[in-house]
CSV table of N, CA and C in Angstrom, one decimal:
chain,number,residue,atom,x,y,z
A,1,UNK,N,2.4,4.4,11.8
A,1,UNK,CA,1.9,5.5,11.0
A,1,UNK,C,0.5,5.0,10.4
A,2,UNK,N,-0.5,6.0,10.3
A,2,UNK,CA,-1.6,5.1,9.8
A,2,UNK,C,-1.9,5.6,8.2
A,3,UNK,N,-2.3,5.0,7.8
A,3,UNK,CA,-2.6,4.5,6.2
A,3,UNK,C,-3.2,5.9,5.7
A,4,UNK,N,-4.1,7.2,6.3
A,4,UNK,CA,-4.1,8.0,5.9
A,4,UNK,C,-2.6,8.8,5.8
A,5,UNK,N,-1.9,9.0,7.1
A,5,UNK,CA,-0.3,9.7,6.8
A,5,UNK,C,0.4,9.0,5.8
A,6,UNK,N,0.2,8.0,5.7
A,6,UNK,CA,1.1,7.3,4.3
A,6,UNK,C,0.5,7.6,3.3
A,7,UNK,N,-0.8,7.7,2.9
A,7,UNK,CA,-1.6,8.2,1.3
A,7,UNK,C,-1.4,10.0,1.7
A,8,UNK,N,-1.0,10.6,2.8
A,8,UNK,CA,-0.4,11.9,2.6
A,8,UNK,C,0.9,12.1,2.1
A,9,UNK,N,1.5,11.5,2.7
A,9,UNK,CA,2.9,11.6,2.8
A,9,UNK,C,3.6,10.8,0.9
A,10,UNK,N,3.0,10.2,0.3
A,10,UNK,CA,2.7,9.7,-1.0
A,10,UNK,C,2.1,10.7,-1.8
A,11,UNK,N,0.9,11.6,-1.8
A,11,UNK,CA,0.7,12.7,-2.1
A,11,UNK,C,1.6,13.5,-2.7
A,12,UNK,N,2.3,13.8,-1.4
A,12,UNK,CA,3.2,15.2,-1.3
A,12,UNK,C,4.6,14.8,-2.2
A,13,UNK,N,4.6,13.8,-3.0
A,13,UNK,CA,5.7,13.4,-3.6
A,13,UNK,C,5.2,13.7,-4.9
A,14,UNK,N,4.3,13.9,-5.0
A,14,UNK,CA,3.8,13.9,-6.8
A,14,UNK,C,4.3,15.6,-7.0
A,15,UNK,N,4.6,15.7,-7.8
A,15,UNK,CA,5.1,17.1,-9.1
A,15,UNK,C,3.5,17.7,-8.8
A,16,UNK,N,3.5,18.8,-8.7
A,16,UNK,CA,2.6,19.6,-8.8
A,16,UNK,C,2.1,19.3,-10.7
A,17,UNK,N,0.6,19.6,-10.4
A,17,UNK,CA,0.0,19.8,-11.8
A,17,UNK,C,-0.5,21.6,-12.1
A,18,UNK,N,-0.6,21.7,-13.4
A,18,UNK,CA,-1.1,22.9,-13.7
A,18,UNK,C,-3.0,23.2,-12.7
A,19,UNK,N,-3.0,24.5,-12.1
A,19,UNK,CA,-4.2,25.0,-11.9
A,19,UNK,C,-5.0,25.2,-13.0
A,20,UNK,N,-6.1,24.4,-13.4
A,20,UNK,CA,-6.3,24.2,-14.2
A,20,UNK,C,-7.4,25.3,-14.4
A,21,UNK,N,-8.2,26.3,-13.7
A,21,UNK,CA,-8.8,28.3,-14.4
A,21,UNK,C,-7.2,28.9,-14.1
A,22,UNK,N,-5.9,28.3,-14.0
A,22,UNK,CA,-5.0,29.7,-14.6
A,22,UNK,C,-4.7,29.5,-15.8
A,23,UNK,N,-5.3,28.3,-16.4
A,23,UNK,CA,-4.6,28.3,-17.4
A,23,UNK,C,-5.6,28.6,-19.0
A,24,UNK,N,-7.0,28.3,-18.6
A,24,UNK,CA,-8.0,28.7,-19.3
A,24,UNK,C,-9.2,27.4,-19.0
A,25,UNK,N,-10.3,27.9,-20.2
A,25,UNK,CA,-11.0,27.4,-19.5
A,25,UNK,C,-11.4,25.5,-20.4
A,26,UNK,N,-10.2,25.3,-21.2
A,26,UNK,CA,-10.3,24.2,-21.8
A,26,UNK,C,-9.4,23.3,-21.7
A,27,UNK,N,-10.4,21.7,-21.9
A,27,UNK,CA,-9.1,20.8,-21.0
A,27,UNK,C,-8.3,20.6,-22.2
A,28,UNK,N,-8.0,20.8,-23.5
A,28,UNK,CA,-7.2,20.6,-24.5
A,28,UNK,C,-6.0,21.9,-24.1
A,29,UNK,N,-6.4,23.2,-23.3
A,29,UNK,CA,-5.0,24.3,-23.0
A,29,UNK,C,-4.3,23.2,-21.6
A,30,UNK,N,-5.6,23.0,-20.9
A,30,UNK,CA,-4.5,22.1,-19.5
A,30,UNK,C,-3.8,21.2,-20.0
A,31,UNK,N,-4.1,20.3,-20.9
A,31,UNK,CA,-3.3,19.0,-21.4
A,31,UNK,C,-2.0,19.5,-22.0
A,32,UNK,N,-2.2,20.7,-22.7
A,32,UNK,CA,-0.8,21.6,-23.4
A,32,UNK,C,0.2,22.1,-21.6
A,33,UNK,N,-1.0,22.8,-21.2
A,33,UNK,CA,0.3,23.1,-20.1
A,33,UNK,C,0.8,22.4,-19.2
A,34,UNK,N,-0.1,20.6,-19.0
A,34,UNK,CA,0.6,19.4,-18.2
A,34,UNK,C,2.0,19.1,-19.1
A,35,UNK,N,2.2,18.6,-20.3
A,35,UNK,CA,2.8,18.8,-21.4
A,35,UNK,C,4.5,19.7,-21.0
A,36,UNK,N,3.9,21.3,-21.2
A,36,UNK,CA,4.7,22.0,-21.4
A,36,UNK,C,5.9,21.8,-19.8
A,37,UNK,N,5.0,21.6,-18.5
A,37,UNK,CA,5.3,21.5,-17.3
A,37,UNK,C,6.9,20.9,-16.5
A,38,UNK,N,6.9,19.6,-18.2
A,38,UNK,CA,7.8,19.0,-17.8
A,38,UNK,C,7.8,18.2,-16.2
A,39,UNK,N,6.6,18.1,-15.7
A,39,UNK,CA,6.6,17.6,-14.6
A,39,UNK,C,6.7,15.7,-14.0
A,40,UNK,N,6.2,15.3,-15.7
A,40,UNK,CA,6.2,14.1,-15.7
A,40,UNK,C,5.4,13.4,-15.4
A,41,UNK,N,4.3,14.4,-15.8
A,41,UNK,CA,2.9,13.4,-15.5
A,41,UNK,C,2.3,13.7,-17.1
A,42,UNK,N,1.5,12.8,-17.2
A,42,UNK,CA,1.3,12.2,-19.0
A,42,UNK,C,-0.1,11.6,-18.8
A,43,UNK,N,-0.5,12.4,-20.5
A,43,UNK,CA,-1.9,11.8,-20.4
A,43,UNK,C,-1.8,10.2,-20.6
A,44,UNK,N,-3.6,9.5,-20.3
A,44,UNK,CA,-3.0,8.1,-20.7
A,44,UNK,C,-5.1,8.3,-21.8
A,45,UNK,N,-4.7,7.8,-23.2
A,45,UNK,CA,-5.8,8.2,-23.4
A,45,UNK,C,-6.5,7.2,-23.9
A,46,UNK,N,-5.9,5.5,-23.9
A,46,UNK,CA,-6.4,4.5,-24.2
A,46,UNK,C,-6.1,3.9,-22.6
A,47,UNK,N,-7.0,2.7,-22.3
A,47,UNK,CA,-6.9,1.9,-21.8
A,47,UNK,C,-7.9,0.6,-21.3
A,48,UNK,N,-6.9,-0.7,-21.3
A,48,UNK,CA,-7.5,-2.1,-21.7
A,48,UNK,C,-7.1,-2.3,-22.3
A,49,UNK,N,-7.2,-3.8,-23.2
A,49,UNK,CA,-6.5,-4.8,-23.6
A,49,UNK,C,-7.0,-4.3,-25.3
A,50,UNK,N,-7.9,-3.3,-25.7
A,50,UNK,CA,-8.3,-3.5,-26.3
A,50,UNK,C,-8.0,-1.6,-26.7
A,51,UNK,N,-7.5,-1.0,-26.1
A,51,UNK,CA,-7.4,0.6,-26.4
A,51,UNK,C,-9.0,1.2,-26.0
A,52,UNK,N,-9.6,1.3,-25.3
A,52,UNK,CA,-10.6,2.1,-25.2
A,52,UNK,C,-10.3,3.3,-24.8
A,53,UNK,N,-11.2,4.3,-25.3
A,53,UNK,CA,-11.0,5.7,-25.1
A,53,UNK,C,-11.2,5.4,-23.3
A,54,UNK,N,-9.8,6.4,-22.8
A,54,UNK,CA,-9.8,6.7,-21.0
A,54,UNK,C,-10.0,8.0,-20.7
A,55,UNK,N,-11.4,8.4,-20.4
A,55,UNK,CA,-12.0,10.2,-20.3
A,55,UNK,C,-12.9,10.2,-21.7
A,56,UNK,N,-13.5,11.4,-21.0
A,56,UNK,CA,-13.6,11.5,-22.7
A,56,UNK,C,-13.0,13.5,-22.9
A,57,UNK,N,-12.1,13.6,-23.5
A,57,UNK,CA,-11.7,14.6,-24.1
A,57,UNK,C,-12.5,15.7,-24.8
A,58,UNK,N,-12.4,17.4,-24.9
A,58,UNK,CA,-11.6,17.4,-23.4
A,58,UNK,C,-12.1,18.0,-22.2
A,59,UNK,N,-13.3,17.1,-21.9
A,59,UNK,CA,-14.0,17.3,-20.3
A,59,UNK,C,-13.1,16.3,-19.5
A,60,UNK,N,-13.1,15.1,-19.8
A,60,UNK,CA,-12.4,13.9,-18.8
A,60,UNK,C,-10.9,13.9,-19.4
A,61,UNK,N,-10.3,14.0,-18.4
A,61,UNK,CA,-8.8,13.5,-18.8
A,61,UNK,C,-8.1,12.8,-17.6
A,62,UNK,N,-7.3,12.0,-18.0
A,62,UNK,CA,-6.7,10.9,-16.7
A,62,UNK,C,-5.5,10.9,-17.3
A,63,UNK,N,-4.6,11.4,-16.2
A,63,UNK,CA,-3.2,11.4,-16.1
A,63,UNK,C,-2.5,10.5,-15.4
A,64,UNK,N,-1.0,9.8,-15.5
A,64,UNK,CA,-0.4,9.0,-15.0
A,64,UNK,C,0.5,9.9,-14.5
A,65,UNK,N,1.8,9.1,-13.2
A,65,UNK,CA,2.9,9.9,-13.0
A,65,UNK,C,3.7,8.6,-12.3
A,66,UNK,N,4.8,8.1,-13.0
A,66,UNK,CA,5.6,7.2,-12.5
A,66,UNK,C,7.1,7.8,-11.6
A,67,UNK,N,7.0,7.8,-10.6
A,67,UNK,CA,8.2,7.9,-9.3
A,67,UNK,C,8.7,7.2,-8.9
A,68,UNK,N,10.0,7.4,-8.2
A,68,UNK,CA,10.8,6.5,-8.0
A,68,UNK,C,10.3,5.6,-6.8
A,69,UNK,N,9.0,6.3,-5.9
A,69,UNK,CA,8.8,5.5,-4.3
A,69,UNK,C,6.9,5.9,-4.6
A,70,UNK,N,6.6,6.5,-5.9
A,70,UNK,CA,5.3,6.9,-5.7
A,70,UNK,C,4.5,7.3,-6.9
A,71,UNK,N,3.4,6.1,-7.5
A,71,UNK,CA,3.0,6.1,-8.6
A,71,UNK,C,1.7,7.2,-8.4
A,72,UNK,N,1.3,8.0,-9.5
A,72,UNK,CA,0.5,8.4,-9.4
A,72,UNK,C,-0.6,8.8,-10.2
A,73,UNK,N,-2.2,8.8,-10.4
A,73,UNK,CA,-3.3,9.3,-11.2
A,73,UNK,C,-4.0,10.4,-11.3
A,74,UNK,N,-4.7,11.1,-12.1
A,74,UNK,CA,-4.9,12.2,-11.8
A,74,UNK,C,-6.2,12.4,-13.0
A,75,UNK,N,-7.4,12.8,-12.7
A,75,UNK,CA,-8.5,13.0,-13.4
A,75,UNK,C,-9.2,14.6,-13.1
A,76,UNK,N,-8.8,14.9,-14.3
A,76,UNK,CA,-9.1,16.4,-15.0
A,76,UNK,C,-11.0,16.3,-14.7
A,77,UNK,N,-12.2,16.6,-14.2
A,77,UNK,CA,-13.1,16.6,-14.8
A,77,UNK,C,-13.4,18.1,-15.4
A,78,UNK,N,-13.9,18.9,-16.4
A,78,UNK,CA,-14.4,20.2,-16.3
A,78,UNK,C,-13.7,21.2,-15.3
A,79,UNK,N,-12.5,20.7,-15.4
A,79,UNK,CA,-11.5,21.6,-14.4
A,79,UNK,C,-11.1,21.3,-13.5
A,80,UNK,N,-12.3,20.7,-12.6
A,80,UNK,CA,-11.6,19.8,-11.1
A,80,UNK,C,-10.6,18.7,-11.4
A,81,UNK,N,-9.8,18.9,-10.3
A,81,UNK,CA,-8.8,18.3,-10.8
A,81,UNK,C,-9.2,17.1,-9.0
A,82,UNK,N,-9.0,15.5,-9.3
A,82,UNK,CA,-8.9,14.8,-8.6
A,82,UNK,C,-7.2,14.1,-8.4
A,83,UNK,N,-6.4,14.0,-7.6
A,83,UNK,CA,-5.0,13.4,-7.5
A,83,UNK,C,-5.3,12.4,-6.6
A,84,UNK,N,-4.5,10.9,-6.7
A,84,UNK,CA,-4.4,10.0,-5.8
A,84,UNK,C,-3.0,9.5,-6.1
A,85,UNK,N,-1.8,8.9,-5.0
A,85,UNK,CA,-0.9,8.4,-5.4
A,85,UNK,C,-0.9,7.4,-4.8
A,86,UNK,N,0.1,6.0,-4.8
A,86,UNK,CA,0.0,4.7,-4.7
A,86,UNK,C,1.2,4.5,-4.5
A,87,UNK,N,1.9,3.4,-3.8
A,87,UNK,CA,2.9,2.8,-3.5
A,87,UNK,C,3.5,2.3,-4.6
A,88,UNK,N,2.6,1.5,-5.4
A,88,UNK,CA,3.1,0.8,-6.5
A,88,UNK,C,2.6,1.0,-7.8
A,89,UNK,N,3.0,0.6,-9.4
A,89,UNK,CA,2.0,0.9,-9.8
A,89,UNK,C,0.7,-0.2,-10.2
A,90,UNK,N,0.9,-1.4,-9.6
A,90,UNK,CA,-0.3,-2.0,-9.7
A,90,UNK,C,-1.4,-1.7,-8.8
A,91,UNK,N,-1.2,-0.9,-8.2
A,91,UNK,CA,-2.3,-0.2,-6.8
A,91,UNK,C,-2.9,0.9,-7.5
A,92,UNK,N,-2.0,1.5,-8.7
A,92,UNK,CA,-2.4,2.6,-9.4
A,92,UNK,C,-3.0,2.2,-10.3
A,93,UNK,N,-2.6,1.2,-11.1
A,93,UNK,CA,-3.7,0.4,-12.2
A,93,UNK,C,-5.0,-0.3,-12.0
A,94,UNK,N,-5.5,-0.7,-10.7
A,94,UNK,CA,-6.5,-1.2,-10.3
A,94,UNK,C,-7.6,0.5,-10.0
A,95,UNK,N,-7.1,1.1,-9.4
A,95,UNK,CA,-7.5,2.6,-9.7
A,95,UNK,C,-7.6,3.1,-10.6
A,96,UNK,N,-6.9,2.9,-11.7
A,96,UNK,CA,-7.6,3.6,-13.2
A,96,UNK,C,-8.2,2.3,-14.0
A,97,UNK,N,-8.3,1.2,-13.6
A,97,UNK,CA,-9.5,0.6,-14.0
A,97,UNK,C,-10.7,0.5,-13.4
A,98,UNK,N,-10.7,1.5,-12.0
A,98,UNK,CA,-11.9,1.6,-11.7
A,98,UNK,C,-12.9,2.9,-12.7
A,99,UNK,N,-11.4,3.8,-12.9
A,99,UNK,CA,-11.7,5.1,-13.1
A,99,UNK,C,-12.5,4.8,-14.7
A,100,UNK,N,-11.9,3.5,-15.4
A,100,UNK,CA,-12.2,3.3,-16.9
A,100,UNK,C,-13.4,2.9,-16.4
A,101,UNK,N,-13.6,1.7,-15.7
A,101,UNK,CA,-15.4,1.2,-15.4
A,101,UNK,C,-15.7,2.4,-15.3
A,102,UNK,N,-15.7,3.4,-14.7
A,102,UNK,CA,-16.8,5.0,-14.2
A,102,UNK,C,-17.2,5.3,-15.9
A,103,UNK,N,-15.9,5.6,-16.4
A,103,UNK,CA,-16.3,6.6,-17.8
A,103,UNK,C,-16.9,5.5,-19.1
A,104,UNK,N,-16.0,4.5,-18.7
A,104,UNK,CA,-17.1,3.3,-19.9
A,104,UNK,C,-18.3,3.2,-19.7
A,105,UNK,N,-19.2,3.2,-18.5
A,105,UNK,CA,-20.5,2.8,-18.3
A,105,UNK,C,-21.4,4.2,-18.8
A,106,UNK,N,-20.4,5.3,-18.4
A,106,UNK,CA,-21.4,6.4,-18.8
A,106,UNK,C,-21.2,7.4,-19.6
A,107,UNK,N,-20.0,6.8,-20.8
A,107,UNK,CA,-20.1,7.2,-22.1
A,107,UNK,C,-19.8,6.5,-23.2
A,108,UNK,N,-20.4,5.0,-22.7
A,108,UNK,CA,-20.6,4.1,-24.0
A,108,UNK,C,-19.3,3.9,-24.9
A,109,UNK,N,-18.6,4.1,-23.8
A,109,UNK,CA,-16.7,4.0,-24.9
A,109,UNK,C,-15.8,3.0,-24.2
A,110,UNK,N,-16.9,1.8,-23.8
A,110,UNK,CA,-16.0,0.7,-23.6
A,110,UNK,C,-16.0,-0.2,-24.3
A,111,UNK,N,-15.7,-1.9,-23.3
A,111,UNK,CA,-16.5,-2.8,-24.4
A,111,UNK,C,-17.9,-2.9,-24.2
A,112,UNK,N,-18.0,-3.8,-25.5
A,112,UNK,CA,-19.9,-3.6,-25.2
A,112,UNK,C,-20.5,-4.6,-24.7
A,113,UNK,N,-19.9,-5.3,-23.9
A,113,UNK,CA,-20.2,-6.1,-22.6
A,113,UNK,C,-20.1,-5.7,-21.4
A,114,UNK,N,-20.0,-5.1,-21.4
A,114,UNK,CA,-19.3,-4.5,-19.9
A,114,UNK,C,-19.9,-4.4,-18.8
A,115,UNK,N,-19.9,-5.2,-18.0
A,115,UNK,CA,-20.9,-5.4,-16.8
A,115,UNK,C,-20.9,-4.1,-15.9
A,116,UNK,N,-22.2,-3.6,-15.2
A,116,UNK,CA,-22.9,-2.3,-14.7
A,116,UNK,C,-21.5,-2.7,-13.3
A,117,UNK,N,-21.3,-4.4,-12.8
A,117,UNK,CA,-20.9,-4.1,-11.2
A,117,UNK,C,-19.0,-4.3,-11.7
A,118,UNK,N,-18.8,-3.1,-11.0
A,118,UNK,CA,-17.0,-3.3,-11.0
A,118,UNK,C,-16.5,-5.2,-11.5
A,119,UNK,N,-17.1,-5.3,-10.2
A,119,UNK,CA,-16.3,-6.4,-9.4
A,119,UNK,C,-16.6,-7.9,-10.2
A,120,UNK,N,-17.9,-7.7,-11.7
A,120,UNK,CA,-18.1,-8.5,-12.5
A,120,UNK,C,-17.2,-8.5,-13.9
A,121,UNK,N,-16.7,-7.4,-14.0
A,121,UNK,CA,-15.9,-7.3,-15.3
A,121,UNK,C,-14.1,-8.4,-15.5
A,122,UNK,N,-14.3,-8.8,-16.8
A,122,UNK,CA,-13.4,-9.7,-16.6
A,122,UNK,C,-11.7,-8.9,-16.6
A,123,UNK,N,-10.9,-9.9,-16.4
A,123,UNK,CA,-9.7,-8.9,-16.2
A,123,UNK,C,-8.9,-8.8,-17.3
A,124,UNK,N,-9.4,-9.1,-18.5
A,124,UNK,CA,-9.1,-8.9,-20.1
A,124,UNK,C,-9.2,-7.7,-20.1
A,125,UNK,N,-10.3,-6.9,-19.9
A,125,UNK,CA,-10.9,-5.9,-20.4
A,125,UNK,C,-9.8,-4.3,-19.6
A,126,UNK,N,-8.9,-5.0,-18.3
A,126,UNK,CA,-8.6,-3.9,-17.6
A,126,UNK,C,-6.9,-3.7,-17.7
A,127,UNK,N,-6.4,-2.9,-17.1
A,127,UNK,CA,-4.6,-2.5,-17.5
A,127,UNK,C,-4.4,-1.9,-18.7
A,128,UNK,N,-3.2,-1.6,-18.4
A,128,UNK,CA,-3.1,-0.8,-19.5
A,128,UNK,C,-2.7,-1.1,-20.9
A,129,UNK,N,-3.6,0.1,-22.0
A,129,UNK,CA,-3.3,-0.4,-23.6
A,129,UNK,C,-1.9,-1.0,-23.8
A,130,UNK,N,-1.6,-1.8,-24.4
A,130,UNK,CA,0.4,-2.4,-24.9
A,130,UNK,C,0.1,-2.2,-26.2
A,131,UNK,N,-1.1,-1.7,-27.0
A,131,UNK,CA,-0.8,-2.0,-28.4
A,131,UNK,C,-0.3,-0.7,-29.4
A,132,UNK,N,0.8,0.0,-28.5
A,132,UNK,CA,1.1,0.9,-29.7
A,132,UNK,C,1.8,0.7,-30.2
């Protein structure tokens, strides 16, 4: 099977999310109707070692979804909705620290070191917040 039928077939395991113009036109109502869905996918709104804002609210939102064979992420922007799922969830966390580098570099809400190339940033800075 090749690696695209497997990131489909992974896909099609995730819980449907809310359409995000049925539900109106702000990402604070989608976040209520992901919420209300009961589907089991959840915002994540810190992330790093250090809590940094993940999105910025409420245009960017980034959602998790833990399964039994299929982790999954999901970023709200201005309504589009982006879904990827992963085998594991460290395949899923290296993906939402890519997703944190995108939104730290270009809204100033990371750390303030933060190197421009992915692949320079240290690995303090990435995974997810533990400090609640």
């Amino acid at each position: 099977m090749s690696d695209e039928a497997k990131i489909s077939k992974l896909v099609q395991k995730l819980p449907k999310l809310p359409i995000s113009w049925e539900i109106g036109r702000y990402g604070y109502d989608w976040m209520d109707a992901v919420e209300e869905s009961g589907s089991g996918w959840f915002v994540v709104p810190l992330w790093g070692s250090k809590g940094w804002n993940l999105g910025s609210w409420p245009h960017v939102i980034v959602l998790h979804y833990n399964g039994d064979e299929v982790y999954g992420v999901a970023t709200y922007v201005e309504g589009d909705l982006t879904i990827r799922a992963y085998a594991t969830p460290t395949q899923r966390e290296v993906a939402t620290d890519m997703i944190a580098h995108f939104y730290w570099l270009h809204n100033d809400s990371g750390p303030e070191d933060l190197p421009e190339r992915f692949g320079d940033v240290p690995a303090k800075y990435f995974g997810p917040y533990l400090g609640w």
